[in-house]
């Protein structure tokens, strides 16, 4: 029973309430595919220092992988982490440890309990490296690699003029661990995100021919001196005397969670000259470097900024027809929350965009919020092994000239027309939403985009969920619409963006206009002039015109 409870808690923490409905064969294929993808990312990051996906998305993928292992415990796991040590050239004299990433406030508070020598550092979003100085001269630079082995970056780092090439010290050998980062100006992490600054550093390191402008943009942030004095204050003092500023000046002693929270918030929202992705909280005193291991140590944690990109799974793909007949793609996803906003779907755009991105049901995608808090597809993280593609609708079925009257096939476009004409672009009706129109359509009260004009007050009786007060409101606004201008009624019929000067004309005038006259008198584009001339001379619009004439609407009689 305890094991079942543990599994449920783990699944909840990873974002899935239930295990996916995979057969054993499907699960094996998905896990093998995921392992292969993770190995590709790891090789790029640990060997080349190049991050193919954001850290926060990578962490979520690992969570998803661990969940699948819990759901399918009989799977024989591949040790994909071992694939990344092939071709490593240099062994680290002192290994790079990992860092435990805590996300909940309670977990961070619990970690800080009974610890008195705590220090906070910005978590720099750069490329981890070991620098070795002998008698004050830089002699070696090794990429983090897998923590035990790394690539030889000495030649390139020696060409970085702003990375200390000489330091002031009497210590025969000084080994430092830190971060190569891209110097920026007024970078506000909350607004600008990572901006691929880490990739810029990695790319500069990988270029065959040195680019001195780029090399001059890179700085070194020291965050550890494994063989340094045991106390943090002394380490910082001596590092400062050696000539290091980044990582020394920004390390702050803290004693409470509230201090850590305030500094984290300040770093996230303030202009800085370095990119960050959270904070590091560490104990000042820790074991000497020879005792470190390539795993998460007990003396240090990371508290990253709120996740800006969330991993989710495509559950369904549907299509929506708009007012003008344009078909849009809607991606329904496994529910996620970003910045307290629950997201269950996102709009991808046109069918061509769906074809271009090649998204299918079952794919895992990263979603972020735009500046206007609109969910957007950021990337396809990996494609499912068994993918289900939706049949594409025929884009020729619906046009700007279709669905002025209701039919089952026209359901979406017809409702979109009604919602538009009652919105701010049209009559600006109060408390009349698409849901209101749907009620009237379902009851057979509205059968064309203007048939609501002919409704009497008693026609609203016995319509479910429309009260007497609502009925009076609807009827009053519908009657008032009869007094609207000619140009506004043309917009309701889909003839939009016309100037107020059109009110001097009437229907009998515009049906006779040539394409040139449409352009001259309305200042619209040639393509619109052609469309509008077709529309006003179409049979279905002329039927609507007769109704408007009977209702004595301005310009139609």
XYZ file of C-alpha atoms in Angstrom:
557
model
C 0.000 0.000 0.000
C 2.856 2.405 0.881
C 4.470 1.662 -2.499
C 1.236 2.556 -4.322
C 0.941 5.835 -2.407
C 4.580 6.665 -3.214
C 4.038 6.044 -6.923
C 0.923 8.252 -6.952
C 2.841 11.073 -5.246
C 5.715 10.766 -7.716
C 3.347 10.879 -10.671
C 1.588 13.926 -9.286
C 4.912 15.724 -8.843
C 5.835 14.940 -12.444
C 2.599 16.353 -13.842
C 0.691 13.206 -14.826
C -2.142 11.990 -12.680
C -2.227 8.620 -14.464
C 0.149 6.447 -16.410
C -0.188 6.614 -20.203
C -2.315 3.868 -21.720
C 0.596 2.139 -23.458
C 1.004 -1.532 -24.211
C 4.304 -3.035 -23.066
C 5.562 -2.848 -26.637
C 4.555 0.828 -26.963
C 6.197 1.676 -23.644
C 9.462 0.042 -24.696
C 9.490 1.956 -27.985
C 8.753 5.266 -26.273
C 11.413 4.739 -23.599
C 14.063 3.697 -26.126
C 13.251 6.720 -28.278
C 13.385 9.026 -25.266
C 16.681 7.549 -24.086
C 18.174 8.122 -27.519
C 16.983 11.734 -27.546
C 18.363 12.423 -24.058
C 21.714 10.948 -25.117
C 21.830 13.367 -28.072
C 21.144 16.337 -25.789
C 23.709 15.107 -23.244
C 26.417 14.673 -25.854
C 25.822 18.181 -27.184
C 25.838 19.696 -23.693
C 28.493 17.721 -21.853
C 30.973 17.333 -24.708
C 30.425 20.472 -26.793
C 28.956 22.750 -24.132
C 26.008 23.435 -26.427
C 22.482 23.260 -25.009
C 19.962 22.075 -27.606
C 17.006 22.729 -25.303
C 16.490 24.983 -22.260
C 17.534 23.532 -18.904
C 14.021 23.807 -17.527
C 12.606 21.762 -20.417
C 15.406 19.193 -20.110
C 14.586 18.749 -16.417
C 10.929 18.174 -17.254
C 11.883 15.591 -19.878
C 13.933 13.710 -17.298
C 10.934 13.806 -14.963
C 8.778 12.416 -17.739
C 11.319 9.659 -18.380
C 11.407 8.769 -14.678
C 7.623 8.654 -14.615
C 7.528 6.209 -17.496
C 10.018 4.013 -15.646
C 7.695 4.046 -12.629
C 4.689 3.241 -14.793
C 6.517 0.388 -16.534
C 8.872 -1.100 -13.916
C 9.696 -4.201 -15.998
C 11.477 -2.158 -18.631
C 15.224 -2.839 -18.816
C 16.678 0.630 -18.534
C 19.547 1.662 -20.806
C 22.305 3.569 -19.048
C 22.223 6.339 -21.613
C 24.351 8.587 -19.377
C 27.354 6.406 -20.146
C 27.156 7.315 -23.819
C 28.420 10.822 -23.168
C 31.901 9.887 -21.934
C 33.077 8.638 -25.331
C 35.900 10.750 -26.811
C 36.462 12.832 -23.679
C 40.055 14.000 -23.680
C 40.906 15.301 -20.203
C 40.099 14.055 -16.732
C 39.063 16.667 -14.180
C 41.565 16.893 -11.296
C 38.513 17.711 -9.145
C 35.138 16.500 -10.360
C 32.240 18.819 -11.021
C 29.398 17.932 -8.693
C 25.766 18.264 -9.624
C 23.325 20.474 -7.773
C 19.944 19.524 -6.393
C 17.192 21.697 -7.868
C 14.432 22.348 -5.369
C 11.158 23.856 -6.547
C 8.810 24.083 -3.575
C 9.118 26.718 -0.879
C 8.660 24.077 1.826
C 11.521 21.976 0.435
C 13.854 24.980 0.404
C 12.856 26.021 3.919
C 13.402 22.482 5.168
C 16.856 22.366 3.585
C 17.833 25.625 5.301
C 16.718 24.465 8.756
C 19.531 24.329 11.359
C 22.108 25.668 8.869
C 23.895 28.783 10.069
C 26.680 29.367 7.526
C 24.645 29.966 4.375
C 25.604 31.909 1.263
C 23.653 32.923 -1.814
C 25.008 33.263 -5.350
C 23.271 34.078 -8.637
C 22.974 30.925 -10.745
C 24.735 32.006 -13.922
C 23.392 30.784 -17.239
C 26.688 30.011 -18.930
C 29.062 27.161 -19.722
C 30.713 25.392 -16.781
C 34.499 25.112 -16.870
C 37.581 24.279 -14.787
C 40.459 26.773 -14.935
C 43.906 25.806 -13.654
C 46.612 28.344 -12.850
C 50.223 27.407 -12.170
C 52.347 30.059 -10.461
C 49.649 32.561 -11.361
C 49.504 31.733 -15.093
C 46.486 30.149 -16.793
C 47.650 26.783 -18.115
C 44.464 24.761 -18.594
C 40.743 25.130 -19.284
C 38.522 22.041 -19.250
C 34.826 21.908 -20.113
C 32.532 20.389 -17.520
C 31.799 17.391 -19.727
C 30.133 14.694 -17.670
C 31.725 15.930 -14.462
C 34.635 13.498 -14.555
C 35.935 14.151 -18.074
C 35.885 17.275 -20.218
C 37.100 18.812 -23.452
C 40.324 20.778 -23.728
C 39.308 24.428 -24.135
C 42.667 25.903 -23.133
C 43.566 27.360 -26.512
C 40.302 29.271 -26.894
C 40.101 30.466 -23.270
C 43.635 31.859 -23.511
C 42.358 34.081 -26.333
C 39.630 35.579 -24.101
C 41.131 38.916 -23.016
C 38.587 39.498 -20.251
C 39.142 36.102 -18.608
C 42.059 36.449 -16.140
C 45.171 35.038 -17.791
C 47.342 35.893 -14.780
C 46.383 36.052 -11.130
C 48.110 37.381 -8.033
C 48.958 34.407 -5.812
C 51.827 32.619 -4.123
C 49.975 29.293 -4.283
C 51.770 27.048 -6.813
C 48.535 25.724 -8.302
C 45.050 27.196 -8.149
C 42.162 25.167 -9.569
C 38.867 27.004 -9.940
C 35.436 25.955 -11.102
C 33.040 28.420 -12.569
C 31.106 29.611 -15.571
C 32.049 31.227 -18.850
C 29.228 33.672 -19.565
C 28.273 36.239 -22.187
C 28.491 39.821 -20.921
C 25.216 41.686 -21.509
C 23.813 45.113 -20.739
C 20.664 45.799 -18.724
C 19.506 42.203 -19.059
C 16.256 41.634 -17.148
C 15.784 37.893 -16.901
C 12.019 38.024 -16.402
C 11.562 40.046 -19.597
C 14.341 38.774 -21.847
C 14.822 35.150 -20.781
C 18.066 33.388 -21.651
C 18.294 34.803 -25.213
C 20.604 31.896 -26.063
C 23.561 33.559 -24.364
C 24.901 30.204 -23.218
C 24.752 28.939 -26.796
C 26.692 32.022 -27.916
C 29.487 31.090 -25.521
C 29.450 27.446 -26.607
C 29.354 28.432 -30.270
C 32.342 30.738 -29.855
C 34.292 27.937 -28.178
C 33.479 25.528 -31.005
C 34.403 27.848 -33.886
C 37.501 26.691 -35.756
C 38.705 30.204 -36.495
C 38.769 32.487 -33.432
C 36.422 35.450 -33.511
C 38.104 38.062 -31.328
C 34.995 40.240 -30.986
C 33.049 37.297 -29.601
C 35.936 36.110 -27.424
C 36.110 39.609 -25.879
C 32.457 39.325 -24.876
C 33.037 36.323 -22.579
C 33.782 36.591 -18.855
C 34.598 34.060 -16.120
C 32.382 33.687 -13.066
C 34.100 31.813 -10.248
C 31.834 29.804 -7.989
C 34.210 27.331 -6.358
C 37.811 26.941 -5.237
C 37.941 23.270 -4.241
C 41.350 23.457 -2.511
C 40.742 26.886 -1.034
C 40.381 27.783 2.645
C 37.572 25.916 4.437
C 35.608 29.063 5.337
C 33.734 31.017 2.671
C 34.778 34.462 3.956
C 38.438 33.575 3.629
C 37.960 32.023 0.183
C 36.215 35.134 -1.074
C 38.873 37.431 0.347
C 41.717 35.522 -1.298
C 39.877 35.191 -4.622
C 39.352 38.954 -4.614
C 43.062 39.481 -3.973
C 43.842 37.212 -6.952
C 41.870 39.570 -9.175
C 38.500 37.834 -9.517
C 35.348 39.964 -9.343
C 32.504 38.020 -10.939
C 31.214 35.484 -8.444
C 33.108 37.064 -5.569
C 31.336 40.415 -5.302
C 27.969 38.737 -5.862
C 28.202 36.079 -3.124
C 26.066 37.138 -0.161
C 25.744 35.739 3.357
C 22.129 34.978 4.303
C 20.426 33.641 7.403
C 16.721 33.395 6.532
C 14.508 32.093 3.770
C 12.948 35.540 3.351
C 16.378 36.983 2.523
C 16.916 34.329 -0.133
C 13.444 34.917 -1.559
C 13.936 38.690 -1.741
C 17.335 38.445 -3.474
C 15.999 35.881 -5.940
C 13.094 38.165 -6.817
C 15.451 41.128 -7.186
C 17.793 39.216 -9.505
C 14.855 38.024 -11.610
C 13.456 41.527 -12.123
C 16.523 43.781 -12.148
C 18.817 44.818 -15.025
C 22.096 42.874 -14.783
C 25.176 42.429 -16.961
C 24.982 38.640 -16.814
C 22.202 36.118 -17.570
C 20.892 34.027 -14.670
C 18.365 31.231 -14.308
C 17.928 31.198 -10.538
C 19.965 31.293 -7.345
C 22.382 28.970 -5.580
C 22.233 28.528 -1.806
C 25.238 26.806 -0.294
C 26.884 26.112 3.004
C 30.088 28.064 3.454
C 31.987 25.118 4.827
C 32.104 21.952 2.732
C 34.396 18.943 2.254
C 37.700 19.388 0.434
C 37.622 18.832 -3.325
C 39.290 15.395 -3.265
C 36.205 14.007 -1.572
C 33.684 15.320 -4.112
C 31.640 13.035 -6.343
C 29.743 13.489 -9.593
C 26.365 13.694 -7.904
C 24.265 16.179 -6.018
C 26.085 17.083 -2.773
C 24.362 17.841 0.492
C 25.864 21.310 0.932
C 24.363 23.099 -2.084
C 20.959 23.563 -3.757
C 19.560 25.534 -6.675
C 16.307 27.469 -6.611
C 15.549 28.297 -10.219
C 13.264 31.034 -11.468
C 9.615 30.259 -12.291
C 9.418 27.960 -15.281
C 8.833 29.934 -18.467
C 8.511 26.904 -20.720
C 6.422 23.907 -19.728
C 6.555 20.423 -21.185
C 3.243 18.863 -22.176
C 1.749 16.273 -24.513
C -0.522 16.881 -27.502
C -3.846 15.173 -26.726
C -5.881 16.287 -29.729
C -5.774 18.524 -32.795
C -8.919 20.260 -33.993
C -9.769 22.931 -36.537
C -11.787 26.102 -36.206
C -13.438 28.074 -39.019
C -13.432 31.834 -38.561
C -15.738 34.563 -39.838
C -13.994 34.904 -43.190
C -13.680 31.153 -43.747
C -10.071 30.964 -42.636
C -9.325 27.653 -40.899
C -7.165 27.731 -37.783
C -5.520 24.869 -35.925
C -6.152 24.326 -32.212
C -3.781 22.101 -30.238
C -5.344 20.511 -27.151
C -2.735 19.585 -24.578
C -2.300 17.867 -21.262
C -3.202 20.691 -18.812
C -0.268 22.745 -17.530
C 0.098 25.904 -15.448
C 2.485 28.770 -16.217
C 2.486 31.929 -14.071
C -0.746 30.783 -12.365
C -2.449 30.480 -15.762
C -3.970 27.092 -16.523
C -3.481 26.117 -20.161
C -5.391 23.366 -21.928
C -5.030 24.458 -25.553
C -3.140 26.780 -27.840
C -3.747 28.194 -31.298
C -1.158 27.145 -33.826
C -2.372 29.231 -36.764
C -3.132 28.093 -40.282
C -3.170 24.555 -41.658
C 0.079 25.407 -43.458
C 1.658 26.073 -40.068
C 0.512 22.661 -38.859
C 2.063 21.036 -41.917
C 5.275 23.022 -41.430
C 5.692 22.117 -37.759
C 4.595 18.497 -38.339
C 2.846 18.102 -34.981
C 0.883 14.953 -34.236
C -1.143 13.621 -31.330
C 1.210 12.116 -28.756
C 4.104 14.500 -29.428
C 5.732 16.276 -26.485
C 5.975 20.039 -26.891
C 7.258 23.029 -24.926
C 4.764 25.840 -24.322
C 5.438 29.369 -23.117
C 3.409 32.539 -22.584
C 3.874 35.510 -24.883
C 4.143 39.050 -23.582
C 0.344 39.209 -23.627
C 0.084 35.953 -21.625
C -1.053 34.051 -24.722
C 0.074 30.391 -24.800
C 2.462 29.732 -27.665
C 4.203 26.691 -29.057
C 7.906 27.133 -28.322
C 9.246 23.882 -29.737
C 8.593 20.211 -30.385
C 10.742 18.521 -27.757
C 10.402 15.022 -29.141
C 8.008 13.201 -31.401
C 6.132 10.150 -30.193
C 6.989 6.802 -31.738
C 3.338 6.045 -32.466
C 2.059 9.343 -33.839
C -1.520 10.027 -34.846
C -1.957 12.710 -37.489
C -5.279 14.399 -37.967
C -6.866 14.453 -41.441
C -6.655 17.976 -42.822
C -9.868 19.810 -43.731
C -10.420 21.140 -47.238
C -9.636 24.849 -47.123
C -11.700 25.470 -50.280
C -15.007 24.612 -48.581
C -15.230 27.836 -46.567
C -14.605 31.331 -47.944
C -15.581 34.938 -47.273
C -18.782 34.210 -49.242
C -20.011 31.184 -47.257
C -22.194 30.607 -44.200
C -24.419 33.674 -44.005
C -27.234 31.237 -43.237
C -27.032 28.390 -40.756
C -26.384 24.750 -41.534
C -24.659 22.011 -39.580
C -21.599 22.249 -41.815
C -21.534 26.039 -41.330
C -21.825 25.884 -37.555
C -18.433 27.405 -36.693
C -18.247 30.095 -39.369
C -21.856 31.132 -38.814
C -21.341 31.580 -35.071
C -18.100 33.463 -35.760
C -20.017 35.891 -37.994
C -22.619 36.501 -35.286
C -19.977 36.959 -32.585
C -18.136 39.465 -34.757
C -21.156 41.590 -35.646
C -22.214 41.789 -31.985
C -18.699 42.683 -30.813
C -16.777 45.941 -30.690
C -16.146 45.871 -34.447
C -19.887 45.684 -35.088
C -22.888 46.738 -33.018
C -21.091 46.416 -29.666
C -24.014 44.687 -27.977
C -23.895 44.387 -24.198
C -23.898 40.932 -22.597
C -24.355 39.086 -25.889
C -21.601 36.528 -26.321
C -21.088 33.627 -28.698
C -22.704 31.436 -26.033
C -25.845 33.600 -26.242
C -25.974 33.240 -30.010
C -25.515 29.493 -29.658
C -28.618 29.278 -27.494
C -30.660 31.164 -30.085
C -29.271 29.073 -32.941
C -29.935 25.796 -31.151
C -33.518 26.860 -30.552
C -33.959 27.692 -34.240
C -34.535 31.389 -33.507
C -31.592 32.620 -35.592
C -31.124 31.092 -39.044
C -29.226 33.855 -40.847
C -26.795 36.540 -39.753
C -29.647 39.075 -39.668
C -32.750 36.973 -38.896
C -32.569 38.110 -35.252
C -33.962 41.453 -36.481
C -37.336 39.777 -37.066
C -37.643 38.295 -33.569
C -40.497 39.449 -31.338
C -40.232 39.621 -27.553
C -42.354 36.505 -27.066
C -39.931 34.536 -29.294
C -37.486 34.497 -26.370
C -39.972 32.764 -24.079
C -39.196 29.203 -23.023
C -35.566 29.361 -24.190
C -33.527 27.546 -21.522
C -31.224 29.748 -19.394
C -32.512 33.021 -20.915
C -34.332 34.935 -18.202
C -37.059 37.503 -18.751
C -34.589 40.284 -17.999
C -32.111 38.889 -20.533
C -34.888 38.551 -23.105
C -35.856 42.208 -22.652
C -32.189 43.216 -23.007
C -31.738 41.185 -26.191
C -34.915 42.467 -27.785
C -34.137 46.104 -26.949
C -30.646 45.925 -28.458
C -31.863 44.119 -31.564
C -34.436 46.833 -32.164
C -31.868 49.558 -31.576
C -29.575 48.006 -34.186
C -32.144 48.838 -36.877
C -31.162 52.498 -36.423
C -27.458 51.843 -37.083
C -25.708 53.381 -40.055
C -25.382 51.875 -43.516
C -21.609 51.398 -43.146
C -22.078 49.500 -39.893
C -24.604 47.166 -41.461
C -22.284 46.540 -44.388
C -19.639 45.507 -41.858
C -22.145 43.108 -40.288
C -22.502 41.490 -43.697
C -18.730 41.047 -43.977
C -17.979 44.197 -45.971
C -15.552 45.736 -43.496
C -13.027 48.588 -43.254
C -15.143 51.080 -45.193
C -14.991 54.840 -44.426
C -18.005 56.725 -42.946
C -18.438 58.529 -46.285
C -20.135 55.354 -47.541
C -23.232 56.451 -45.596
C -24.038 58.872 -48.411
C -24.693 55.911 -50.705
C -27.239 53.113 -50.617
C -27.379 49.445 -51.609
C -28.665 50.222 -55.074
C -25.544 52.328 -55.647
C -22.860 49.905 -54.512
C -24.209 46.881 -56.392
C -23.498 48.817 -59.602
C -19.949 49.838 -58.681
C -17.094 48.538 -60.767
C -13.897 47.311 -59.125
C -12.265 50.667 -59.851
C -15.183 52.521 -58.229
C -14.900 50.320 -55.112
C -11.264 51.325 -54.818
C -11.816 55.007 -55.591
C -14.797 55.531 -53.294
C -13.625 53.402 -50.346
C -9.818 53.504 -50.579
C -9.559 49.741 -50.144
C -7.098 47.357 -51.767
C -7.637 45.761 -55.167
C -8.116 42.305 -53.663
C -10.811 43.595 -51.288
C -12.530 45.513 -54.084
C -12.799 42.319 -56.109
C -14.173 40.365 -53.147
C -16.743 42.998 -52.183
C -18.022 43.354 -55.738
C -18.570 39.593 -55.843
C -20.227 39.617 -52.436
C -22.777 42.394 -53.031
C -23.847 40.739 -56.265
C -24.201 37.264 -54.771
C -27.630 35.646 -54.425
C -27.377 34.993 -50.696
C -26.416 38.589 -49.837
C -29.230 39.953 -51.978
C -31.692 37.793 -50.036
C -30.377 39.363 -46.811
C -30.691 42.818 -48.366
C -34.391 42.233 -48.947
C -34.850 41.392 -45.259
C -33.007 44.555 -44.240
C -35.188 46.560 -46.610
C -38.334 45.145 -44.977
C -36.951 46.158 -41.590
C -36.379 49.727 -42.883
C -32.621 49.609 -42.157
C -30.793 52.708 -43.405
C -29.327 52.379 -46.885
C -31.150 49.160 -47.803
C -34.582 50.438 -48.862
